[in-house]
PDB file of C-alpha atoms in Angstrom:
ATOM      1  CA  MET A 289       0.191  -0.303  -0.180  1.00 52.00           C
ATOM      2  CA  ALA A 290       1.421   3.170  -0.928  1.00 55.00           C
ATOM      3  CA  PRO A 291       2.170   5.917   1.663  1.00 60.00           C
ATOM      4  CA  ILE A 292      -0.712   9.047   2.275  1.00 59.00           C
ATOM      5  CA  ASP A 293       1.883  11.421   1.047  1.00 59.00           C
ATOM      6  CA  ARG A 294       2.443  10.319  -2.311  1.00 62.00           C
ATOM      7  CA  CYS A 295      -0.992   9.653  -2.859  1.00 58.00           C
ATOM      8  CA  MET A 296      -1.519  13.035  -1.959  1.00 61.00           C
ATOM      9  CA  ALA A 297       1.205  14.251  -4.332  1.00 57.00           C
ATOM     10  CA  SER A 298      -0.570  12.561  -7.198  1.00 61.00           C
ATOM     11  CA  VAL A 299      -4.037  14.063  -6.657  1.00 56.00           C
ATOM     12  CA  ALA A 300      -2.382  17.387  -6.683  1.00 56.00           C
ATOM     13  CA  LYS A 301      -0.984  17.294  -9.944  1.00 58.00           C
ATOM     14  CA  LEU A 302      -3.974  16.014 -11.448  1.00 55.00           C
ATOM     15  CA  SER A 303      -5.980  18.748 -10.013  1.00 55.00           C
ATOM     16  CA  LEU A 304      -3.417  21.340 -11.182  1.00 54.00           C
ATOM     17  CA  ALA A 305      -3.013  19.838 -14.969  1.00 53.00           C
ATOM     18  CA  PRO A 306      -4.857  21.762 -17.667  1.00 57.00           C
ATOM     19  CA  THR A 307      -8.241  19.988 -18.776  1.00 55.00           C
ATOM     20  CA  VAL A 308      -8.337  19.440 -22.417  1.00 54.00           C
ATOM     21  CA  ARG A 309     -12.450  20.390 -23.473  1.00 54.00           C
ATOM     22  CA  PRO A 310     -13.513  19.245 -26.808  1.00 53.00           C
ATOM     23  CA  SER A 311     -13.579  21.831 -29.907  1.00 53.00           C
ATOM     24  CA  ILE A 312     -17.071  22.709 -31.385  1.00 49.00           C
ATOM     25  CA  SER A 313     -15.570  22.847 -34.856  1.00 50.00           C
ATOM     26  CA  SER A 314     -14.290  18.753 -34.119  1.00 52.00           C
ATOM     27  CA  THR A 315     -17.389  17.754 -32.475  1.00 56.00           C
ATOM     28  CA  ILE A 316     -20.498  19.855 -33.308  1.00 55.00           C
ATOM     29  CA  PRO A 317     -20.766  20.681 -37.043  1.00 59.00           C
ATOM     30  CA  ARG A 318     -21.139  24.343 -37.541  1.00 57.00           C
ATOM     31  CA  PHE A 319     -24.670  24.109 -39.485  1.00 55.00           C
ATOM     32  CA  LEU A 320     -25.949  22.381 -36.152  1.00 54.00           C
ATOM     33  CA  ALA A 321     -25.085  25.341 -34.042  1.00 55.00           C
ATOM     34  CA  PRO A 322     -25.615  28.418 -35.538  1.00 54.00           C
ATOM     35  CA  SER A 323     -26.423  30.507 -32.702  1.00 52.00           C
ATOM     36  CA  LEU A 324     -22.998  30.109 -31.099  1.00 51.00           C
ATOM     37  CA  VAL A 325     -21.588  31.531 -34.911  1.00 52.00           C
ATOM     38  CA  GLN A 326     -21.110  35.453 -34.526  1.00 55.00           C
ATOM     39  CA  THR A 327     -21.485  37.031 -37.866  1.00 58.00           C
ATOM     40  CA  ARG A 328     -20.520  40.617 -38.401  1.00 60.00           C
ATOM     41  CA  HIS A 329     -22.170  43.025 -41.120  1.00 57.00           C
ATOM     42  CA  ALA A 330     -20.622  46.033 -42.584  1.00 56.00           C
ATOM     43  CA  SER A 331     -22.939  48.893 -41.748  1.00 59.00           C
ATOM     44  CA  VAL A 332     -24.417  50.597 -45.211  1.00 58.00           C
ATOM     45  CA  VAL A 333     -25.371  54.327 -44.877  1.00 58.00           C
ATOM     46  CA  LYS A 334     -27.836  55.287 -47.535  1.00 59.00           C
ATOM     47  CA  ILE A 335     -27.402  58.873 -49.021  1.00 59.00           C
ATOM     48  CA  GLY A 336     -30.382  59.831 -50.873  1.00 56.00           C
ATOM     49  CA  ARG A 337     -32.123  62.783 -51.389  1.00 62.00           C
ATOM     50  CA  LYS A 338     -33.468  65.067 -48.986  1.00 60.00           C
ATOM     51  CA  LYS A 339     -37.297  65.538 -49.279  1.00 64.00           C
ATOM     52  CA  GLN A 340     -38.346  68.472 -51.297  1.00 67.00           C
ATOM     53  CA  VAL A 341     -41.006  70.497 -49.192  1.00 64.00           C
ATOM     54  CA  LYS A 342     -43.750  72.036 -51.498  1.00 65.00           C
ATOM     55  CA  LYS A 343     -43.520  76.006 -50.804  1.00 65.00           C
ATOM     56  CA  SER A 344     -47.169  77.563 -50.999  1.00 65.00           C
ATOM     57  CA  LYS A 345     -47.634  80.126 -53.572  1.00 66.00           C
ATOM     58  CA  PRO A 346     -47.931  83.888 -51.639  1.00 67.00           C
ATOM     59  CA  LEU A 347     -51.283  85.393 -51.774  1.00 64.00           C
ATOM     60  CA  SER A 348     -51.490  88.176 -53.987  1.00 68.00           C
ATOM     61  CA  LYS A 349     -52.023  91.650 -52.949  1.00 66.00           C
ATOM     62  CA  ASP A 350     -55.132  92.119 -54.459  1.00 68.00           C
ATOM     63  CA  PHE A 351     -58.254  89.497 -54.572  1.00 69.00           C
ATOM     64  CA  LYS A 352     -58.842  87.692 -57.610  1.00 69.00           C
ATOM     65  CA  ARG A 353     -61.823  88.415 -59.693  1.00 70.00           C
ATOM     66  CA  HIS A 354     -63.529  87.432 -63.116  1.00 66.00           C
ATOM     67  CA  LYS A 355     -62.582  88.906 -66.206  1.00 70.00           C
ATOM     68  CA  LEU A 356     -65.617  90.725 -67.231  1.00 65.00           C
ATOM     69  CA  ASP A 357     -64.651  91.867 -70.804  1.00 65.00           C
ATOM     70  CA  LYS A 358     -64.605  88.092 -72.141  1.00 64.00           C
ATOM     71  CA  ALA A 359     -67.092  87.805 -74.641  1.00 61.00           C
ATOM     72  CA  ASP A 360     -68.352  84.678 -73.628  1.00 67.00           C
ATOM     73  CA  PHE A 361     -68.848  85.833 -69.519  1.00 76.00           C
ATOM     74  CA  PRO A 362     -72.636  85.664 -68.938  1.00 85.00           C
ATOM     75  CA  GLN A 363     -74.207  88.462 -67.488  1.00 89.00           C
ATOM     76  CA  PHE A 364     -78.021  89.060 -67.547  1.00 91.00           C
ATOM     77  CA  THR A 365     -80.295  91.601 -66.967  1.00 93.00           C
ATOM     78  CA  LEU A 366     -82.277  92.781 -63.465  1.00 93.00           C
ATOM     79  CA  CYS A 367     -85.561  91.120 -65.274  1.00 92.00           C
ATOM     80  CA  GLU A 368     -83.667  88.289 -66.790  1.00 93.00           C
ATOM     81  CA  ALA A 369     -82.178  87.345 -63.624  1.00 93.00           C
ATOM     82  CA  LEU A 370     -85.564  87.646 -61.775  1.00 92.00           C
ATOM     83  CA  ARG A 371     -87.014  85.049 -63.949  1.00 91.00           C
ATOM     84  CA  ILE A 372     -84.549  82.915 -63.594  1.00 92.00           C
ATOM     85  CA  LEU A 373     -84.481  83.312 -59.725  1.00 92.00           C
ATOM     86  CA  ARG A 374     -88.068  83.416 -59.164  1.00 90.00           C
ATOM     87  CA  ALA A 375     -88.027  79.668 -61.012  1.00 90.00           C
ATOM     88  CA  TYR A 376     -86.254  78.373 -58.101  1.00 91.00           C
ATOM     89  CA  GLU A 377     -88.576  79.693 -55.341  1.00 87.00           C
ATOM     90  CA  VAL A 378     -91.585  78.027 -56.603  1.00 86.00           C
ATOM     91  CA  GLY A 379     -93.949  77.082 -53.777  1.00 82.00           C
ATOM     92  CA  LYS A 380     -91.938  79.007 -51.447  1.00 82.00           C
ATOM     93  CA  PRO A 381     -93.611  81.773 -49.108  1.00 79.00           C
ATOM     94  CA  PRO A 382     -93.134  85.200 -50.345  1.00 73.00           C
ATOM     95  CA  GLY A 383     -92.110  86.469 -47.283  1.00 72.00           C
ATOM     96  CA  ALA A 384     -89.509  83.581 -46.269  1.00 76.00           C
ATOM     97  CA  VAL A 385     -87.395  84.304 -49.558  1.00 81.00           C
ATOM     98  CA  LYS A 386     -85.173  86.856 -49.930  1.00 88.00           C
ATOM     99  CA  TYR A 387     -83.430  88.121 -52.663  1.00 92.00           C
ATOM    100  CA  GLU A 388     -79.416  89.078 -51.867  1.00 94.00           C
ATOM    101  CA  MET A 389     -76.519  91.031 -53.347  1.00 94.00           C
ATOM    102  CA  HIS A 390     -72.977  90.369 -53.224  1.00 94.00           C
ATOM    103  CA  ILE A 391     -70.911  92.923 -54.419  1.00 93.00           C
ATOM    104  CA  HIS A 392     -67.354  92.275 -55.275  1.00 92.00           C
ATOM    105  CA  LEU A 393     -64.809  94.956 -55.121  1.00 91.00           C
ATOM    106  CA  LYS A 394     -61.256  95.375 -56.163  1.00 88.00           C
ATOM    107  CA  THR A 395     -59.095  96.309 -53.436  1.00 86.00           C
ATOM    108  CA  ALA A 396     -55.975  95.075 -51.293  1.00 83.00           C
ATOM    109  CA  ARG A 397     -56.272  92.123 -48.989  1.00 82.00           C
ATOM    110  CA  ASN A 398     -54.824  94.532 -46.137  1.00 81.00           C
ATOM    111  CA  GLY A 399     -56.902  97.619 -47.338  1.00 81.00           C
ATOM    112  CA  PRO A 400     -59.285  99.435 -45.371  1.00 85.00           C
ATOM    113  CA  VAL A 401     -62.767  98.184 -44.736  1.00 87.00           C
ATOM    114  CA  ILE A 402     -66.420  99.663 -45.568  1.00 88.00           C
ATOM    115  CA  LYS A 403     -68.644  98.944 -42.546  1.00 85.00           C
ATOM    116  CA  SER A 404     -72.026 101.021 -42.432  1.00 85.00           C
ATOM    117  CA  SER A 405     -75.737 101.001 -42.326  1.00 84.00           C
ATOM    118  CA  ILE A 406     -78.316 102.261 -45.051  1.00 87.00           C
ATOM    119  CA  ARG A 407     -82.170 102.739 -44.953  1.00 85.00           C
ATOM    120  CA  LEU A 408     -83.235 101.175 -47.858  1.00 88.00           C
ATOM    121  CA  PRO A 409     -86.282 102.614 -49.912  1.00 88.00           C
ATOM    122  CA  ASN A 410     -88.376  99.192 -49.800  1.00 87.00           C
ATOM    123  CA  PRO A 411     -87.076  97.582 -46.135  1.00 83.00           C
ATOM    124  CA  VAL A 412     -86.309  94.076 -46.245  1.00 84.00           C
ATOM    125  CA  GLN A 413     -87.198  93.556 -42.678  1.00 74.00           C
ATOM    126  CA  SER A 414     -89.649  95.892 -40.460  1.00 64.00           C
ATOM    127  CA  ASP A 415     -90.433  94.119 -37.507  1.00 69.00           C
ATOM    128  CA  TRP A 416     -87.149  94.696 -35.761  1.00 75.00           C
ATOM    129  CA  GLN A 417     -86.860  94.279 -32.175  1.00 84.00           C
ATOM    130  CA  ILE A 418     -85.105  97.472 -30.662  1.00 88.00           C
ATOM    131  CA  ALA A 419     -83.461  97.587 -27.305  1.00 91.00           C
ATOM    132  CA  VAL A 420     -82.253 100.763 -25.859  1.00 92.00           C
ATOM    133  CA  ILE A 421     -79.368 101.403 -23.279  1.00 92.00           C
ATOM    134  CA  CYS A 422     -80.359 104.483 -20.940  1.00 92.00           C
ATOM    135  CA  PRO A 423     -81.335 105.764 -17.814  1.00 91.00           C
ATOM    136  CA  GLU A 424     -84.348 103.463 -15.949  1.00 88.00           C
ATOM    137  CA  GLY A 425     -87.157 105.915 -15.144  1.00 86.00           C
ATOM    138  CA  SER A 426     -85.842 108.779 -16.998  1.00 89.00           C
ATOM    139  CA  ASP A 427     -88.128 111.062 -19.718  1.00 91.00           C
ATOM    140  CA  ILE A 428     -85.143 109.546 -22.328  1.00 91.00           C
ATOM    141  CA  ALA A 429     -86.493 105.402 -21.402  1.00 91.00           C
ATOM    142  CA  ASN A 430     -90.366 106.784 -21.760  1.00 91.00           C
ATOM    143  CA  ALA A 431     -89.677 108.517 -25.433  1.00 90.00           C
ATOM    144  CA  ALA A 432     -87.975 105.147 -26.153  1.00 89.00           C
ATOM    145  CA  VAL A 433     -90.704 103.201 -25.564  1.00 89.00           C
ATOM    146  CA  ALA A 434     -93.446 105.344 -27.025  1.00 88.00           C
ATOM    147  CA  ALA A 435     -91.126 105.305 -30.291  1.00 85.00           C
ATOM    148  CA  GLY A 436     -91.111 101.435 -30.178  1.00 85.00           C
ATOM    149  CA  ALA A 437     -88.478  99.913 -28.120  1.00 87.00           C
ATOM    150  CA  LYS A 438     -88.912  96.874 -26.388  1.00 87.00           C
ATOM    151  CA  LEU A 439     -86.622  97.057 -23.946  1.00 89.00           C
ATOM    152  CA  VAL A 440     -84.916 100.088 -22.246  1.00 92.00           C
ATOM    153  CA  GLY A 441     -82.652 100.380 -19.012  1.00 91.00           C
ATOM    154  CA  GLU A 442     -78.918  99.828 -17.935  1.00 92.00           C
ATOM    155  CA  GLU A 443     -78.036  97.384 -15.149  1.00 91.00           C
ATOM    156  CA  THR A 444     -81.189  95.244 -16.116  1.00 90.00           C
ATOM    157  CA  LEU A 445     -80.454  95.116 -19.823  1.00 91.00           C
ATOM    158  CA  PHE A 446     -76.648  94.303 -19.045  1.00 92.00           C
ATOM    159  CA  GLN A 447     -77.473  91.354 -16.801  1.00 92.00           C
ATOM    160  CA  ALA A 448     -79.902  90.310 -19.399  1.00 91.00           C
ATOM    161  CA  ILE A 449     -77.369  90.268 -21.963  1.00 91.00           C
ATOM    162  CA  ARG A 450     -74.658  88.701 -19.497  1.00 91.00           C
ATOM    163  CA  ASP A 451     -77.310  85.439 -19.354  1.00 90.00           C
ATOM    164  CA  GLY A 452     -77.538  85.322 -23.296  1.00 88.00           C
ATOM    165  CA  ASN A 453     -81.353  86.501 -23.025  1.00 88.00           C
ATOM    166  CA  ILE A 454     -80.717  88.731 -26.074  1.00 88.00           C
ATOM    167  CA  ALA A 455     -83.899  89.068 -27.302  1.00 85.00           C
ATOM    168  CA  PHE A 456     -83.646  92.079 -29.827  1.00 87.00           C
ATOM    169  CA  ASP A 457     -82.225  92.825 -33.441  1.00 83.00           C
ATOM    170  CA  ARG A 458     -80.848  96.177 -32.854  1.00 86.00           C
ATOM    171  CA  LEU A 459     -78.893  97.971 -29.834  1.00 90.00           C
ATOM    172  CA  ILE A 460     -79.030 101.702 -29.479  1.00 91.00           C
ATOM    173  CA  CYS A 461     -77.277 103.412 -26.648  1.00 93.00           C
ATOM    174  CA  HIS A 462     -78.010 107.079 -25.383  1.00 92.00           C
ATOM    175  CA  GLU A 463     -75.091 109.337 -24.947  1.00 92.00           C
ATOM    176  CA  LEU A 464     -75.394 109.452 -21.219  1.00 90.00           C
ATOM    177  CA  SER A 465     -75.295 105.611 -20.821  1.00 91.00           C
ATOM    178  CA  GLU A 466     -71.910 105.210 -23.133  1.00 91.00           C
ATOM    179  CA  LYS A 467     -69.563 104.910 -19.885  1.00 91.00           C
ATOM    180  CA  LYS A 468     -72.058 102.560 -18.431  1.00 91.00           C
ATOM    181  CA  LEU A 469     -71.782 100.405 -21.436  1.00 91.00           C
ATOM    182  CA  GLN A 470     -68.071 100.708 -21.615  1.00 90.00           C
ATOM    183  CA  LYS A 471     -67.771  99.778 -17.710  1.00 91.00           C
ATOM    184  CA  ALA A 472     -69.841  96.494 -18.580  1.00 90.00           C
ATOM    185  CA  GLN A 473     -67.259  95.229 -20.879  1.00 89.00           C
ATOM    186  CA  LEU A 474     -70.096  93.402 -23.263  1.00 90.00           C
ATOM    187  CA  GLY A 475     -67.686  94.225 -26.238  1.00 88.00           C
ATOM    188  CA  LYS A 476     -67.036  89.850 -26.703  1.00 89.00           C
ATOM    189  CA  ILE A 477     -70.644  89.389 -26.271  1.00 90.00           C
ATOM    190  CA  LEU A 478     -72.145  91.800 -28.670  1.00 90.00           C
ATOM    191  CA  GLY A 479     -69.420  92.377 -31.064  1.00 86.00           C
ATOM    192  CA  PRO A 480     -69.459  88.800 -32.846  1.00 85.00           C
ATOM    193  CA  LYS A 481     -73.140  89.372 -33.375  1.00 84.00           C
ATOM    194  CA  GLY A 482     -72.679  92.818 -34.569  1.00 81.00           C
ATOM    195  CA  LEU A 483     -75.015  94.164 -31.998  1.00 88.00           C
ATOM    196  CA  MET A 484     -72.346  96.823 -30.174  1.00 89.00           C
ATOM    197  CA  PRO A 485     -73.440 100.255 -30.213  1.00 90.00           C
ATOM    198  CA  SER A 486     -70.528 102.457 -31.711  1.00 87.00           C
ATOM    199  CA  ALA A 487     -70.669 106.340 -33.088  1.00 85.00           C
ATOM    200  CA  ARG A 488     -69.353 105.311 -36.169  1.00 79.00           C
ATOM    201  CA  MET A 489     -72.392 103.129 -36.962  1.00 79.00           C
ATOM    202  CA  LYS A 490     -74.678 105.714 -35.656  1.00 82.00           C
ATOM    203  CA  THR A 491     -75.851 104.007 -32.508  1.00 88.00           C
ATOM    204  CA  VAL A 492     -74.626 106.357 -30.081  1.00 91.00           C
ATOM    205  CA  VAL A 493     -76.977 108.977 -30.418  1.00 90.00           C
ATOM    206  CA  LYS A 494     -78.303 111.917 -28.414  1.00 90.00           C
ATOM    207  CA  ASP A 495     -81.895 111.572 -30.168  1.00 90.00           C
ATOM    208  CA  VAL A 496     -83.002 108.002 -29.393  1.00 89.00           C
ATOM    209  CA  ALA A 497     -86.693 108.403 -30.650  1.00 87.00           C
ATOM    210  CA  LYS A 498     -85.322 109.131 -34.051  1.00 87.00           C
ATOM    211  CA  ALA A 499     -82.604 106.732 -34.022  1.00 87.00           C
ATOM    212  CA  ILE A 500     -85.262 104.287 -33.764  1.00 85.00           C
ATOM    213  CA  ARG A 501     -87.316 105.575 -36.226  1.00 80.00           C
ATOM    214  CA  ASP A 502     -84.066 105.441 -38.691  1.00 77.00           C
ATOM    215  CA  SER A 503     -83.081 101.896 -37.713  1.00 76.00           C
ATOM    216  CA  ALA A 504     -86.420 100.078 -37.971  1.00 71.00           C
ATOM    217  CA  GLY A 505     -85.749  99.802 -41.587  1.00 70.00           C
ATOM    218  CA  SER A 506     -82.386 100.244 -42.034  1.00 78.00           C
ATOM    219  CA  SER A 507     -79.973  97.372 -43.088  1.00 83.00           C
ATOM    220  CA  ASP A 508     -76.056  96.566 -42.073  1.00 82.00           C
ATOM    221  CA  TYR A 509     -73.473  95.769 -44.030  1.00 88.00           C
ATOM    222  CA  ARG A 510     -69.690  94.913 -43.840  1.00 88.00           C
ATOM    223  CA  GLU A 511     -67.221  94.306 -46.347  1.00 89.00           C
ATOM    224  CA  ARG A 512     -65.478  90.710 -45.603  1.00 89.00           C
ATOM    225  CA  GLU A 513     -62.949  89.340 -48.318  1.00 87.00           C
ATOM    226  CA  GLY A 514     -63.025  92.155 -50.696  1.00 88.00           C
ATOM    227  CA  ALA A 515     -67.089  91.651 -50.880  1.00 91.00           C
ATOM    228  CA  VAL A 516     -70.279  93.552 -49.318  1.00 93.00           C
ATOM    229  CA  ARG A 517     -72.897  90.783 -49.050  1.00 92.00           C
ATOM    230  CA  MET A 518     -76.561  91.674 -48.100  1.00 92.00           C
ATOM    231  CA  ALA A 519     -80.087  91.069 -48.196  1.00 90.00           C
ATOM    232  CA  ILE A 520     -81.459  93.569 -50.840  1.00 92.00           C
ATOM    233  CA  GLY A 521     -85.275  92.491 -50.871  1.00 89.00           C
ATOM    234  CA  GLN A 522     -87.989  90.115 -50.725  1.00 87.00           C
ATOM    235  CA  LEU A 523     -89.430  87.700 -53.406  1.00 85.00           C
ATOM    236  CA  ALA A 524     -92.726  89.583 -52.797  1.00 83.00           C
ATOM    237  CA  HIS A 525     -91.029  93.268 -53.961  1.00 88.00           C
ATOM    238  CA  SER A 526     -91.256  94.090 -57.469  1.00 89.00           C
ATOM    239  CA  PRO A 527     -88.600  94.342 -59.883  1.00 92.00           C
ATOM    240  CA  GLU A 528     -88.843  98.491 -59.662  1.00 93.00           C
ATOM    241  CA  GLN A 529     -88.966  98.237 -55.884  1.00 92.00           C
ATOM    242  CA  LEU A 530     -85.927  95.948 -55.885  1.00 93.00           C
ATOM    243  CA  LYS A 531     -84.358  98.209 -58.601  1.00 94.00           C
ATOM    244  CA  ALA A 532     -84.471 101.259 -56.365  1.00 94.00           C
ATOM    245  CA  ASN A 533     -82.587  99.402 -53.397  1.00 94.00           C
ATOM    246  CA  ILE A 534     -80.392  98.328 -55.413  1.00 94.00           C
ATOM    247  CA  GLU A 535     -79.397 101.765 -56.591  1.00 94.00           C
ATOM    248  CA  ALA A 536     -79.600 103.346 -52.958  1.00 93.00           C
ATOM    249  CA  VAL A 537     -76.919 100.796 -52.489  1.00 93.00           C
ATOM    250  CA  MET A 538     -74.609 101.155 -55.087  1.00 94.00           C
ATOM    251  CA  LYS A 539     -74.854 105.065 -54.941  1.00 93.00           C
ATOM    252  CA  LYS A 540     -73.699 105.040 -50.940  1.00 92.00           C
ATOM    253  CA  LEU A 541     -71.026 101.916 -51.523  1.00 92.00           C
ATOM    254  CA  ARG A 542     -69.474 104.034 -54.636  1.00 91.00           C
ATOM    255  CA  ALA A 543     -69.580 106.859 -52.090  1.00 91.00           C
ATOM    256  CA  GLN A 544     -67.493 105.401 -49.369  1.00 89.00           C
ATOM    257  CA  CYS A 545     -65.069 103.677 -52.022  1.00 88.00           C
ATOM    258  CA  ALA A 546     -64.393 107.323 -53.092  1.00 87.00           C
ATOM    259  CA  GLU A 547     -63.599 108.827 -49.700  1.00 86.00           C
ATOM    260  CA  ILE A 548     -60.751 106.141 -49.392  1.00 83.00           C
ATOM    261  CA  SER A 549     -57.140 107.594 -49.889  1.00 71.00           C
ATOM    262  CA  GLU A 550     -55.700 106.964 -53.225  1.00 73.00           C
ATOM    263  CA  GLU A 551     -52.925 104.857 -51.780  1.00 74.00           C
ATOM    264  CA  ASN A 552     -55.744 101.925 -50.987  1.00 78.00           C
ATOM    265  CA  PRO A 553     -57.864 102.719 -53.589  1.00 83.00           C
ATOM    266  CA  LYS A 554     -61.745 100.514 -53.859  1.00 87.00           C
ATOM    267  CA  GLU A 555     -64.054  99.930 -56.903  1.00 88.00           C
ATOM    268  CA  VAL A 556     -66.819  98.168 -57.583  1.00 90.00           C
ATOM    269  CA  HIS A 557     -66.012  95.146 -59.846  1.00 90.00           C
ATOM    270  CA  GLU A 558     -69.260  92.778 -60.333  1.00 91.00           C
ATOM    271  CA  VAL A 559     -73.033  92.762 -58.522  1.00 94.00           C
ATOM    272  CA  ILE A 560     -74.253  89.583 -57.960  1.00 94.00           C
ATOM    273  CA  LEU A 561     -77.935  88.891 -57.330  1.00 95.00           C
ATOM    274  CA  SER A 562     -79.020  85.328 -55.213  1.00 94.00           C
ATOM    275  CA  THR A 563     -82.090  84.181 -53.530  1.00 92.00           C
ATOM    276  CA  THR A 564     -82.116  81.656 -50.396  1.00 88.00           C
ATOM    277  CA  ASN A 565     -81.978  78.727 -52.683  1.00 89.00           C
ATOM    278  CA  GLY A 566     -81.342  80.215 -55.783  1.00 91.00           C
ATOM    279  CA  PRO A 567     -77.588  80.246 -57.930  1.00 92.00           C
ATOM    280  CA  GLY A 568     -75.728  83.377 -58.189  1.00 92.00           C
ATOM    281  CA  ILE A 569     -76.422  85.633 -61.008  1.00 93.00           C
ATOM    282  CA  SER A 570     -74.122  88.235 -62.486  1.00 92.00           C
ATOM    283  CA  LEU A 571     -75.597  91.786 -63.318  1.00 93.00           C
ATOM    284  CA  ASN A 572     -74.776  94.009 -66.489  1.00 90.00           C
ATOM    285  CA  GLY A 573     -76.349  97.079 -64.920  1.00 89.00           C
ATOM    286  CA  LYS A 574     -79.238  97.117 -67.174  1.00 91.00           C
ATOM    287  CA  PHE A 575     -83.200  96.909 -65.505  1.00 91.00           C
ATOM    288  CA  ARG A 576     -84.567  95.073 -68.919  1.00 88.00           C
ATOM    289  CA  ASN A 577     -83.949  94.575 -72.789  1.00 85.00           C
ATOM    290  CA  LEU A 578     -86.388  95.447 -75.057  1.00 79.00           C
ATOM    291  CA  THR A 579     -86.216  92.233 -76.403  1.00 79.00           C
ATOM    292  CA  GLU A 580     -87.131  90.476 -73.503  1.00 77.00           C
ATOM    293  CA  GLU A 581     -90.722  89.161 -73.763  1.00 78.00           C
ATOM    294  CA  ILE A 582     -91.423  88.553 -69.982  1.00 78.00           C
ATOM    295  CA  THR A 583     -92.512  92.236 -68.142  1.00 81.00           C
ATOM    296  CA  PRO A 584     -91.835  93.421 -65.105  1.00 81.00           C
ATOM    297  CA  GLN A 585     -95.668  93.026 -64.078  1.00 81.00           C
ATOM    298  CA  GLN A 586     -95.267  89.373 -64.645  1.00 80.00           C
ATOM    299  CA  LEU A 587     -92.325  89.253 -62.255  1.00 83.00           C
ATOM    300  CA  SER A 588     -94.286  90.990 -59.363  1.00 76.00           C
ATOM    301  CA  GLY A 589     -96.837  89.235 -56.642  1.00 66.00           C
ATOM    302  CA  PRO A 590     -96.738  85.341 -55.837  1.00 60.00           C
ATOM    303  CA  MET A 591     -95.940  82.846 -58.499  1.00 59.00           C
TER     304      MET A 591
END
């Protein structure tokens, strides 16, 4: 039997000897162990063209308008336009359908805006509900009620407006109540509705009764996007009544265009007439051709 120290020496030699591990290539085929094989690929940087961003065309300084001097551009007399438009309103109540006028202007985009009101010879709407801002219980309030005002007052009227109870079509303010109206800060409510009184629109007045009589049959208009749009008559109006309304509006509008400075000139380019359910028809400025078979009397009254 070998001594213990010799056995311990042989065990130490075995523990210090390097172990030989089998190589993968010799024992396992490469195709059976793909996860053990690391493959490297060269990084490819693609150099492409930059995306071209389409630039929007800048807006022209003036609004685009039709070329009315073209030979084939359709334009009609007032009676011809009424004959066409009335055909679209057959069976409609005469008081429910309105004639609308669209006046296209030659003007710059950043030019001054035309805004005013006019009392038409033949009012489109006569049953206006008018409210007056004036001292409550005063002689001014009594005169306003006698002239036909539906609502009068100051704080009570201001609170009704804040609550959304706007039961009127026009709002007139007396000069004595103008400061209280400014302190009430109702411009954000009344402004978008076109009801905010102002001296420019002649709704801040001294004589309330006269202002009520003048505004009862008046119509407001304002230029938007280079055009003035407003109701010009009812279907029950005759061609002569409609002609009188159109002439009154055009006369005042041309006078306003003439008052504007030469740096931002304005002029009337085209007048279009339409109805509630009908198309827009360009007018040539004439009332009636002698060759037309239909008469103005046939274009009046119910259909």
